[in-house]
Short mmCIF file of C-alpha atoms in Angstrom, two decimals:
data_model
loop_
_atom_site.label_atom_id
_atom_site.label_comp_id
_atom_site.label_asym_id
_atom_site.label_seq_id
_atom_site.Cartn_x
_atom_site.Cartn_y
_atom_site.Cartn_z
CA MET A 172 -8.70 13.33 10.58
CA SER A 173 -7.31 9.89 11.58
CA VAL A 174 -4.40 8.26 10.49
CA LEU A 175 -5.95 5.08 9.94
CA ASN A 176 -9.24 5.10 8.23
CA LEU A 177 -11.37 3.13 5.57
CA TRP A 178 -8.63 3.69 2.80
CA SER A 179 -5.97 2.17 5.41
CA LEU A 180 -8.13 -1.08 5.06
CA GLY A 181 -8.27 -0.76 1.19
CA HIS A 182 -4.68 -0.48 1.12
CA PHE A 183 -4.11 -3.49 3.27
CA ILE A 184 -6.46 -5.68 1.33
CA GLN A 185 -5.01 -4.60 -1.84
CA TRP A 186 -1.24 -4.98 -0.96
CA SER A 187 -2.20 -8.36 0.67
CA PHE A 188 -3.86 -9.70 -2.82
CA LEU A 189 -1.03 -8.59 -4.76
CA GLY A 190 1.53 -9.97 -2.66
CA ARG A 191 -0.20 -13.26 -2.69
CA PHE A 192 -1.32 -13.44 -5.91
CA VAL A 193 0.54 -11.23 -8.30
CA PHE A 194 4.16 -10.68 -7.38
CA SER A 195 6.63 -10.64 -4.36
CA ASN A 196 9.44 -8.60 -5.46
CA TRP A 197 10.01 -5.78 -2.87
CA TYR A 198 11.78 -3.35 -5.35
CA ILE A 199 8.74 -3.20 -7.40
CA PHE A 200 6.45 -2.85 -4.21
CA LEU A 201 8.48 0.07 -3.06
CA ILE A 202 8.39 1.68 -6.26
CA LEU A 203 4.71 1.31 -6.69
CA SER A 204 3.65 1.87 -3.06
CA VAL A 205 5.93 4.81 -2.47
CA GLY A 206 5.59 6.21 -6.09
CA TRP A 207 1.74 6.17 -5.90
CA GLU A 208 1.95 8.37 -2.46
CA LEU A 209 4.40 10.55 -4.36
CA ILE A 210 1.75 10.82 -7.24
CA GLU A 211 -0.99 11.74 -4.98
CA LEU A 212 0.89 15.09 -4.06
CA ILE A 213 0.12 16.46 -7.27
CA LEU A 214 -3.04 15.16 -8.04
CA PRO A 215 -5.95 17.51 -8.00
CA TYR A 216 -8.46 15.31 -6.46
CA GLU A 217 -9.85 15.39 -2.88
CA PHE A 218 -9.05 11.73 -2.29
CA ALA A 219 -5.39 12.66 -2.89
CA ALA A 220 -5.30 15.64 -0.08
CA GLU A 221 -3.69 14.04 2.79
CA THR A 222 -1.35 14.85 5.56
CA LEU A 223 2.17 13.49 5.57
CA GLU A 224 1.47 11.45 8.57
CA ASN A 225 -1.30 9.75 6.68
CA LYS A 226 0.93 9.03 3.39
CA ILE A 227 3.51 7.51 5.99
CA SER A 228 0.57 5.46 7.76
CA ASP A 229 -0.27 4.25 3.93
CA ILE A 230 2.96 3.05 3.39
CA VAL A 231 3.17 1.19 6.73
CA ILE A 232 -0.13 -0.57 5.89
CA ASN A 233 1.10 -1.37 2.19
CA THR A 234 3.93 -3.03 3.84
CA PHE A 235 2.09 -4.99 6.37
CA GLY A 236 -0.27 -6.04 3.75
CA PHE A 237 2.42 -7.06 1.31
CA TYR A 238 4.36 -8.97 3.62
CA LEU A 239 1.19 -11.02 4.64
CA GLY A 240 0.47 -11.64 1.21
CA ILE A 241 4.02 -13.07 0.61
CA LYS A 242 3.76 -15.05 3.81
CA LEU A 243 0.53 -16.59 2.72
CA LYS A 244 1.86 -17.47 -0.78
CA ASN A 245 4.88 -19.03 0.83
CA ASN A 246 2.83 -21.23 3.23
CA GLU A 247 0.75 -23.01 0.27
#
């Protein structure tokens, strides 16, 4: 399985939207982003079964998306 996939695009769009329209606090972002990846470790669903590399990739993609959202908000 590839580290980047369709879920990665979803993560990027979601966090771009949240950074642009909802909030721009990096502490909240980190709690939600990393917290969700940790919760996925115990969820008994197939979508949550990922490799460690994929979880790290999700956080990196989330960060880029959130950063872009904040940048778009600040360039209004």
